[in-house]
Coordinates of C-alpha atoms and ligand atoms in Angstrom, one line a residue:
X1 CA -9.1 129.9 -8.7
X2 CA -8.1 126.9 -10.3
X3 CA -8.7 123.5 -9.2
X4 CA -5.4 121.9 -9.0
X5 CA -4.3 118.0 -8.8
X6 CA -1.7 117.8 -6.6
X7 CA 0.6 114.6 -6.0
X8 CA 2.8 114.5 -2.9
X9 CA 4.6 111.1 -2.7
X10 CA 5.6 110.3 1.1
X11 CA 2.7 112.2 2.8
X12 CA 2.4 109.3 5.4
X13 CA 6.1 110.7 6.8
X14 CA 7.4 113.3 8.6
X15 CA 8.1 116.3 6.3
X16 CA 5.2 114.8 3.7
X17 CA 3.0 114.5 6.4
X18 CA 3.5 118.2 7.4
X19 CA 3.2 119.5 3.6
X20 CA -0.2 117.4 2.9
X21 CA -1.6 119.8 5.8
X22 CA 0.1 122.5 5.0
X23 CA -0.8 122.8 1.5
X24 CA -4.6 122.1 2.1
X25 CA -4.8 124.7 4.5
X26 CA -3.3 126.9 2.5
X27 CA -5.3 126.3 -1.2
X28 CA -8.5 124.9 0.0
X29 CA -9.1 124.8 -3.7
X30 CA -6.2 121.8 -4.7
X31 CA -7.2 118.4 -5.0
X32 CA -4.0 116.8 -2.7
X33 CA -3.3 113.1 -3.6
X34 CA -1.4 111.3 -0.8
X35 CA 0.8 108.5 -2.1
X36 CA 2.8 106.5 0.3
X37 CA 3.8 102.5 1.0
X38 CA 3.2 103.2 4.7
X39 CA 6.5 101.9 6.0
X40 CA 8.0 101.8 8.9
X41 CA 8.2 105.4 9.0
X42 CA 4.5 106.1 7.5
X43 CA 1.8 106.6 9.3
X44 CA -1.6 107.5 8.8
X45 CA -2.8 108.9 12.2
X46 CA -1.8 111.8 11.9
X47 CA -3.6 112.4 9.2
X48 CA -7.2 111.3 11.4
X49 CA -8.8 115.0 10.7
X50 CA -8.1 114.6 6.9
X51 CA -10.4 111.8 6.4
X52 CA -13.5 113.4 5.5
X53 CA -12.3 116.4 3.3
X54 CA -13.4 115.7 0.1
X55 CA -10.1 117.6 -1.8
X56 CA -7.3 114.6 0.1
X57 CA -6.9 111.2 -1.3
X58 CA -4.8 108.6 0.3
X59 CA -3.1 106.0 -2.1
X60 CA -1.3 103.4 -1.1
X61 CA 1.6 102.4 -3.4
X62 CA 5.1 101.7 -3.9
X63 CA 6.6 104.4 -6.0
X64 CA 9.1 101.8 -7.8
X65 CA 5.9 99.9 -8.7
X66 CA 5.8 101.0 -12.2
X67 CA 2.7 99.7 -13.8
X68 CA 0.7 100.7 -10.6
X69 CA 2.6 104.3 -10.7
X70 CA 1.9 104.5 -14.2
X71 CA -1.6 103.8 -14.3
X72 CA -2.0 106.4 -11.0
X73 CA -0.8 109.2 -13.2
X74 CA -2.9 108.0 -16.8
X75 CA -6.1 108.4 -14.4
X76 CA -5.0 111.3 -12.0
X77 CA -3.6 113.7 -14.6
X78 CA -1.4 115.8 -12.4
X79 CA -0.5 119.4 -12.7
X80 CA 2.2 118.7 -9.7
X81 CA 4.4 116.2 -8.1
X82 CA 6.3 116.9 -5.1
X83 CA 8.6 114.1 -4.1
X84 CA 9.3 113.1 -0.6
X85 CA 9.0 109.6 -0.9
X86 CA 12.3 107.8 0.2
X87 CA 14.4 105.6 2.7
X88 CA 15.2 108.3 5.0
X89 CA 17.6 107.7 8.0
X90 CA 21.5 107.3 7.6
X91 CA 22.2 104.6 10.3
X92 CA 19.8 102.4 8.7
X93 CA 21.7 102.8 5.4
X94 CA 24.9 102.0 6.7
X95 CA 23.3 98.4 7.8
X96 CA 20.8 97.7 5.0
X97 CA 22.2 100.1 1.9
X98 CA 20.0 97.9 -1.2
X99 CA 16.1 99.7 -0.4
X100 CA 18.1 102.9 -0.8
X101 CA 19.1 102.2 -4.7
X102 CA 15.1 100.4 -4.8
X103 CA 13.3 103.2 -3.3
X104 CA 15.4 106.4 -3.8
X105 CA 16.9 105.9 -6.9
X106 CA 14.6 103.7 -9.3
X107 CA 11.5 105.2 -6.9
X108 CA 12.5 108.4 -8.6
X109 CA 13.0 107.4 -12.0
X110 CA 9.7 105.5 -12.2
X111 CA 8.5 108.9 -11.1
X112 CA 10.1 111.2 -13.6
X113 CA 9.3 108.7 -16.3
X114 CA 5.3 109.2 -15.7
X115 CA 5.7 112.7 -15.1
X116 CA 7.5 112.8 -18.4
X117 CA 4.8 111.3 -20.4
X118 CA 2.0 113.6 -18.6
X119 CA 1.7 117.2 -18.9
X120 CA 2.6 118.2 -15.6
X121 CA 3.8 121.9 -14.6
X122 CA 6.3 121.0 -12.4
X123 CA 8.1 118.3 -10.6
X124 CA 9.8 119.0 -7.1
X125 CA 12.4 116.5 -5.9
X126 CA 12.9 117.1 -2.2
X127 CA 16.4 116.5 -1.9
X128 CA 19.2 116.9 1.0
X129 CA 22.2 118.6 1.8
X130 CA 24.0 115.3 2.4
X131 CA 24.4 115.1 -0.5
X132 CA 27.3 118.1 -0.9
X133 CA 29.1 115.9 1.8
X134 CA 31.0 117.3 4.5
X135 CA 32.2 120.7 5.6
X136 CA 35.1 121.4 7.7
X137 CA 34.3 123.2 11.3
X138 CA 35.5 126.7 9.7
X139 CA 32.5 128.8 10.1
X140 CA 33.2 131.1 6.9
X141 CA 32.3 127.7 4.9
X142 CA 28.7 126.8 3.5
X143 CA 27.1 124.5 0.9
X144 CA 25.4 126.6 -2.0
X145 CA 24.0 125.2 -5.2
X146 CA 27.8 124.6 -7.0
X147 CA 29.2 123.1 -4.2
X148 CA 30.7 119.5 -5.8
X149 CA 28.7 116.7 -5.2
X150 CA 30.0 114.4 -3.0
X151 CA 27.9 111.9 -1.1
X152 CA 29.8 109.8 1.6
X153 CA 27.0 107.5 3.2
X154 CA 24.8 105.1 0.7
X155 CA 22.0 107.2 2.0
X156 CA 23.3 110.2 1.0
X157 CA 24.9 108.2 -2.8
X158 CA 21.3 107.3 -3.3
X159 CA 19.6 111.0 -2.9
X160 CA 22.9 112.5 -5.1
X161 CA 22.0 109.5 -7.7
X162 CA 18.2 110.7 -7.7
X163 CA 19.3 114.5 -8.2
X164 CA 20.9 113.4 -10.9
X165 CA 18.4 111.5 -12.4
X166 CA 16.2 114.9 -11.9
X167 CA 18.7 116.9 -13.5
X168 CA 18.9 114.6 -17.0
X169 CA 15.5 114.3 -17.4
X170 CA 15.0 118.2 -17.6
X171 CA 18.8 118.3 -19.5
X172 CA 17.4 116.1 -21.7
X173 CA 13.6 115.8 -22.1
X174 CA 12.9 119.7 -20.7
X175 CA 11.0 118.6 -17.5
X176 CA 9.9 121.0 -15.9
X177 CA 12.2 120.0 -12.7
X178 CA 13.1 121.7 -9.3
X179 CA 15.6 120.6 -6.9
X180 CA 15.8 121.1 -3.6
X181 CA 18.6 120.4 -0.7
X182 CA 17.2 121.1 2.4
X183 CA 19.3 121.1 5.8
X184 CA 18.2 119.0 8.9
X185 CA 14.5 119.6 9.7
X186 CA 12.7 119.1 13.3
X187 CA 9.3 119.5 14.7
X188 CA 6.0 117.6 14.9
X189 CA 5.5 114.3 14.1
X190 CA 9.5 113.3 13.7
X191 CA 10.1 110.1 13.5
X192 CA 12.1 108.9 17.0
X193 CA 15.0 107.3 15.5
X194 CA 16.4 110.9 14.5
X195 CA 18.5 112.6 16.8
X196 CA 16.2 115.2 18.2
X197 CA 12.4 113.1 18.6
X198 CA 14.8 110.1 20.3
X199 CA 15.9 112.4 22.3
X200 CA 13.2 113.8 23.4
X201 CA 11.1 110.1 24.0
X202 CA 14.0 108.6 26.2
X203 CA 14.4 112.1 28.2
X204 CA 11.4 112.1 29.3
X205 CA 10.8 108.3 29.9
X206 CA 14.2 108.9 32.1
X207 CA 16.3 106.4 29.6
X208 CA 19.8 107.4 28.4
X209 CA 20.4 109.0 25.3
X210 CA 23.1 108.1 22.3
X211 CA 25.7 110.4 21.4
X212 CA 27.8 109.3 18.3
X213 CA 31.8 110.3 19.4
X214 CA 32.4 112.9 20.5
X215 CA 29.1 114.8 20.2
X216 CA 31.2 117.3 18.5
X217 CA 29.6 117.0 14.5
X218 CA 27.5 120.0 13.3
X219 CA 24.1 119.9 12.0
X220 CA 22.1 122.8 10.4
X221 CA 18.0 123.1 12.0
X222 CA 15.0 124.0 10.5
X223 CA 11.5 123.8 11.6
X224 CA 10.3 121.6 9.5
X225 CA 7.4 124.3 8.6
X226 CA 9.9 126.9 7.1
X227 CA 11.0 123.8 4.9
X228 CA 7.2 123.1 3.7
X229 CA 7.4 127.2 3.2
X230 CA 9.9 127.2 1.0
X231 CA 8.5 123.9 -1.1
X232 CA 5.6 126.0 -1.8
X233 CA 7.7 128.5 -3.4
X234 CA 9.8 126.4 -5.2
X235 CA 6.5 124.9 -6.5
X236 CA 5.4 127.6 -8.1
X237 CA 7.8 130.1 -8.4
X238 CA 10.8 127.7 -9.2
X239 CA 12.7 128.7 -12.2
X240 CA 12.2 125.1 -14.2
X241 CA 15.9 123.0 -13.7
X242 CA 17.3 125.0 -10.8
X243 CA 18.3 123.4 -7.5
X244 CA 17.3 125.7 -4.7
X245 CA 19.4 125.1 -0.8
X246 CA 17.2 125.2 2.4
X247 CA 18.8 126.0 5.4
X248 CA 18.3 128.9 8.1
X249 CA 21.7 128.9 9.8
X250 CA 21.1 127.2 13.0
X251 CA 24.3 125.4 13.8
X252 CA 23.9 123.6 16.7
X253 CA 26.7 120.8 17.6
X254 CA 24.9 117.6 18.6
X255 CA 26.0 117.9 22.2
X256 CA 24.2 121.5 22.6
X257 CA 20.8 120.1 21.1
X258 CA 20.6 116.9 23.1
X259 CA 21.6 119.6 25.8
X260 CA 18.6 122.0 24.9
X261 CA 16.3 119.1 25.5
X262 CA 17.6 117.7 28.7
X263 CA 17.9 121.9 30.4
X264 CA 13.9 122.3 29.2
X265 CA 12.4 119.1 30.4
X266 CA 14.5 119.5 33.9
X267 CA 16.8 116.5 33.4
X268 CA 20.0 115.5 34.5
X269 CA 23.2 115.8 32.1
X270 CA 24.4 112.4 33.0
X271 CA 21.6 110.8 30.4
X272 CA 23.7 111.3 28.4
X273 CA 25.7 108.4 26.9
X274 CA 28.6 108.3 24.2
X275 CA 28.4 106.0 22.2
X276 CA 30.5 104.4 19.2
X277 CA 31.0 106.8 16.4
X278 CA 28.6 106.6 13.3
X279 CA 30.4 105.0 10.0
X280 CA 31.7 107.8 8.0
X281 CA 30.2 110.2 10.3
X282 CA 29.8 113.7 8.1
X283 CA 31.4 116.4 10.6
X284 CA 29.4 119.2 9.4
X285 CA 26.4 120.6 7.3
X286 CA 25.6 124.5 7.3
X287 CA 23.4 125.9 3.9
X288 CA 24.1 129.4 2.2
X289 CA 20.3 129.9 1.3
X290 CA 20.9 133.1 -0.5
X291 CA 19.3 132.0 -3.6
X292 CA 16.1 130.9 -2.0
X293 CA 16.2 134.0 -0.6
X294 CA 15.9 136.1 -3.2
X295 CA 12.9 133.9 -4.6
X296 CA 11.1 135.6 -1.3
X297 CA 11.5 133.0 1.2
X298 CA 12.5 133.9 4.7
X299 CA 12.3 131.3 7.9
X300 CA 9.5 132.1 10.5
X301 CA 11.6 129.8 13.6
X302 CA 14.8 130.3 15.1
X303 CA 16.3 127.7 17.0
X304 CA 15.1 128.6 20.3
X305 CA 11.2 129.0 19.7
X306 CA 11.3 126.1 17.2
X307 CA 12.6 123.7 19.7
X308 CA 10.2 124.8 22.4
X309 CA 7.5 124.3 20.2
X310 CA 8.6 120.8 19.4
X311 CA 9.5 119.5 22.9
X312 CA 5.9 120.9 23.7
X313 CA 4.3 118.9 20.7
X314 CA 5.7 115.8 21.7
X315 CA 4.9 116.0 25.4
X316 CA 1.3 117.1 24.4
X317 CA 1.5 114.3 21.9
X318 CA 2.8 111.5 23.6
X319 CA 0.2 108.7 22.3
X320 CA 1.6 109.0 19.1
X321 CA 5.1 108.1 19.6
X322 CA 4.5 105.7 22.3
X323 CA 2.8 103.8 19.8
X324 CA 5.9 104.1 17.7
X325 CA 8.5 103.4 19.8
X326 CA 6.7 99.5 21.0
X327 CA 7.1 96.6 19.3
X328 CA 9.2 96.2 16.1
X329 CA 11.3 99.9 16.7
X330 CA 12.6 98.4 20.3
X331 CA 13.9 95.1 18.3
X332 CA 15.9 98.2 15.6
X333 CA 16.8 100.3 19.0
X334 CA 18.2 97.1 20.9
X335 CA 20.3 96.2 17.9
X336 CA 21.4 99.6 16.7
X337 CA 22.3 101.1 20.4
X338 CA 23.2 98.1 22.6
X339 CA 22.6 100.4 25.8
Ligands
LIG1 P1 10.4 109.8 6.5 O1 11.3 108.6 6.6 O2 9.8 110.4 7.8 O3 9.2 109.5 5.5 C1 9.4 108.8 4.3 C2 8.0 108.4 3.8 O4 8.2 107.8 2.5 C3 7.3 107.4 4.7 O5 5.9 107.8 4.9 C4 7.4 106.1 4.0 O6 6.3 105.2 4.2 C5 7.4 106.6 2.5 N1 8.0 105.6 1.6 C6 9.2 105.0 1.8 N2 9.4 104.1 0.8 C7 8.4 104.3 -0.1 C8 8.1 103.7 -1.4 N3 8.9 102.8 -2.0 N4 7.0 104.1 -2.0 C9 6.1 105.0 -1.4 N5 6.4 105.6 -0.2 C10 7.5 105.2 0.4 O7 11.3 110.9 5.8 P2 11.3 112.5 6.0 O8 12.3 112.8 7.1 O9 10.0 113.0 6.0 O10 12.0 112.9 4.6 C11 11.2 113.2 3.5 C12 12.1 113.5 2.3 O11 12.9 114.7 2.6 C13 13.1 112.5 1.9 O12 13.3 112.4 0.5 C14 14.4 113.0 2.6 O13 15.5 112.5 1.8 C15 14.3 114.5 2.5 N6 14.9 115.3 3.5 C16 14.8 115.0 4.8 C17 15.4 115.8 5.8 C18 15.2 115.5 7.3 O14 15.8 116.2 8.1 N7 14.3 114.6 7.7 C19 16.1 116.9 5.4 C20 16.3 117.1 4.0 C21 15.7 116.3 3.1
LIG2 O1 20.9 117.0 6.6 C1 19.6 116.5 6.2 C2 19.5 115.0 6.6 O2 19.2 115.1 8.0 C3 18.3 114.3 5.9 O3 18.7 114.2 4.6 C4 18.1 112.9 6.6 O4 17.0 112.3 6.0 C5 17.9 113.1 8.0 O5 17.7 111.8 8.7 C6 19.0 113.9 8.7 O6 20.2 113.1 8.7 P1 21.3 113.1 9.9 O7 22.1 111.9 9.9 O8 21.9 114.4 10.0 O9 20.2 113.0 11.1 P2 20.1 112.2 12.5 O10 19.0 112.7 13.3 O11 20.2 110.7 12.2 O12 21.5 112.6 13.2 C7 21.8 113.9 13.5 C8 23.1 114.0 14.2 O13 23.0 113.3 15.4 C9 24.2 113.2 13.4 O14 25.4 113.9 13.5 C10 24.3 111.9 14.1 C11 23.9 112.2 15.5 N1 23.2 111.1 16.3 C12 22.1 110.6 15.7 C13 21.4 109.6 16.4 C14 20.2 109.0 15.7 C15 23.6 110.8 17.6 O15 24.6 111.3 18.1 N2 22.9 109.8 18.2 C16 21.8 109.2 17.7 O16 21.3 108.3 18.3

């Protein structure tokens, strides 16, 4: 088999962190370069058992850095690049939107414009289905690949402004692009300012939980291993400039998952606190992922064993997010929750 260079920007975070491991257990053979600015949400920890295998390579760099970015790909050569690199969570967006343009938007293009001047195969933008909007709570209603888009936070503009960078530079210079809109993942290593890990931490520390409104809005789940899955085959069986949806119909209103987790660690409902509504809060997301389906892709989790899993990881991994969740993330809770 061939020996192939792999680049996988944001392998420090959550979803990165899960496809760097996923990807060398699976082809032993690829070289897997690890690019990431290690902020607040990077982490190299988890990453401990990688150290000594000769075929990973930790860089660290800022992917709007261009001269550093473009000198990484002159040396590396690349046959792949798959893109998670980005300013991730929506609250934080809402309160600080300019590192969203910086990072997600001219991250990207600095990107595409070295993959442009290198021979690559193929370039994966891991993308979000925030970036279709909202859907109304009719159930017969789902994002596919034409829904409009129609981005409502600046997190959400900023990923829609990256697709569309994507999108011209294969319109226009024939990169050979994918890109892909995934649903709301979960599982190990989550970062606990999302709904589900900060759940999970205050649960079993006894400490009340959020809930934006109502608790009402709809989010679609998937283990974030059916999402590295489905990367893979977008990778290499992608047809070049198509934008694949990731989802595997798990719609779960945010009440009933912050439920879940309180019934399975044998707390009491009144943890639960509702709080003041998110800024434009989206009401629901729920992906049609017919056409990745008929690539071959099929999810492995269902709601149930995926979240037992993941309340299992993080009680059986409780040094890692304690570390987390000191210091400089209590000064972000304090401000953002005020409870
Ligand atoms: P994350 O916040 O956990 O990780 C982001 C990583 O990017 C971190 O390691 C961080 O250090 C790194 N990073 C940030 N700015 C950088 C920069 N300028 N240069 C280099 N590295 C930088 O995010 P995540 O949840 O793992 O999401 C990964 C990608 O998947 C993002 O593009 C996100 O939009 C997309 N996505 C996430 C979800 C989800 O549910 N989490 C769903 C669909 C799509
Ligand atoms: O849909 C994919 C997106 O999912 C990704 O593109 C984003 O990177 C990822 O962060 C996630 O965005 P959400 O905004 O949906 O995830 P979050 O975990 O922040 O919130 C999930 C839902 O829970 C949302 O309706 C807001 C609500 N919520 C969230 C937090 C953090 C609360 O009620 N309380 C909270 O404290």
């Amino acid at each position: 088999m061939e020996k192939q260079k792999v680049l996988v920007t944001g392998g420090a975070g959550f979803i990165g962190g899960n496809f760097v491991q996923f990807m060398l257990n699976k082809y032993p053979n690829y070289e897997i370069y690890n690019l990431d600015l290690l902020t607040y949400a990077g982490d190299l920890t988890k990453h401990r058992e990688l150290e000594n295998k000769s075929n990973y390579h930790f860089v660290k760099a800022d992917i709007s850095d261009r001269k550093t970015i473009m000198s990484l790909f002159e040396k590396e050569k690349f046959d792949y690049v798959i893109h998670f690199a980005a300013e991730s969570h929506v609250d934080r967006s809402i309160t600080n939107p300019e590192i969203f343009v910086l990072t997600n938007v001219l991250g990207t293009q600095v990107l595409l414009d070295a993959a442009k001047q290198h021979n690559i195969i193929k370039f994966v933008h891991v993308s979000t289905d925030e970036v279709y909007g909202e859907l109304d709570f009719d159930p017969t209603l789902f994002f596919t690949e034409e829904t409009p888009l129609q981005p409502n936070s600046p997190y959400s503009a900023s990923k829609a402004s990256s697709d569309l960078l994507v999108r011209a530079y294969y319109e226009t210079y024939k990169l050979p692009v994918n890109i892909t809109r995934c649903s709301n993942n979960y599982g190990p290593y989550h970062f606990p300012e999302k709904l589900i890990p900060l759940t999970i931490s205050r649960v079993v520390n006894d400490q009340r939980v959020p809930v934006y409104g109502d608790g009402k809005n709809i989010r679609d789940w998937l283990h974030v291993i059916d999402h590295c899955a489905a990367i893979d085959l977008v990778l290499h069986k992608g047809k070049n400039g198509e934008v694949y949806n990731i989802g595997g119909h798990n719609e779960k209103t945010n009440l009933e998952v912050v439920k879940t987790i309180i019934e399975t660690l044998g707390k009491p409902e009144n943890l639960i606190e509702f709080v003041e509504d998110r800024l434009g809060h989206d009401k629901r997301y729920a992906i049609d992922p017919t056409k990745l389906e008929q690539l071959g892709w099929k999810p492995t989790y269902n709601f149930e064993t995926g979240m037992a899993q993941t309340i299992q990881w993080y009680l059986d991994n409780k040094e890692w997010w304690e570390q987390i969740i000191s210091g400089e993330y209590q000064r972000y809770f304090d401000k953002q929750y005020r409870i």
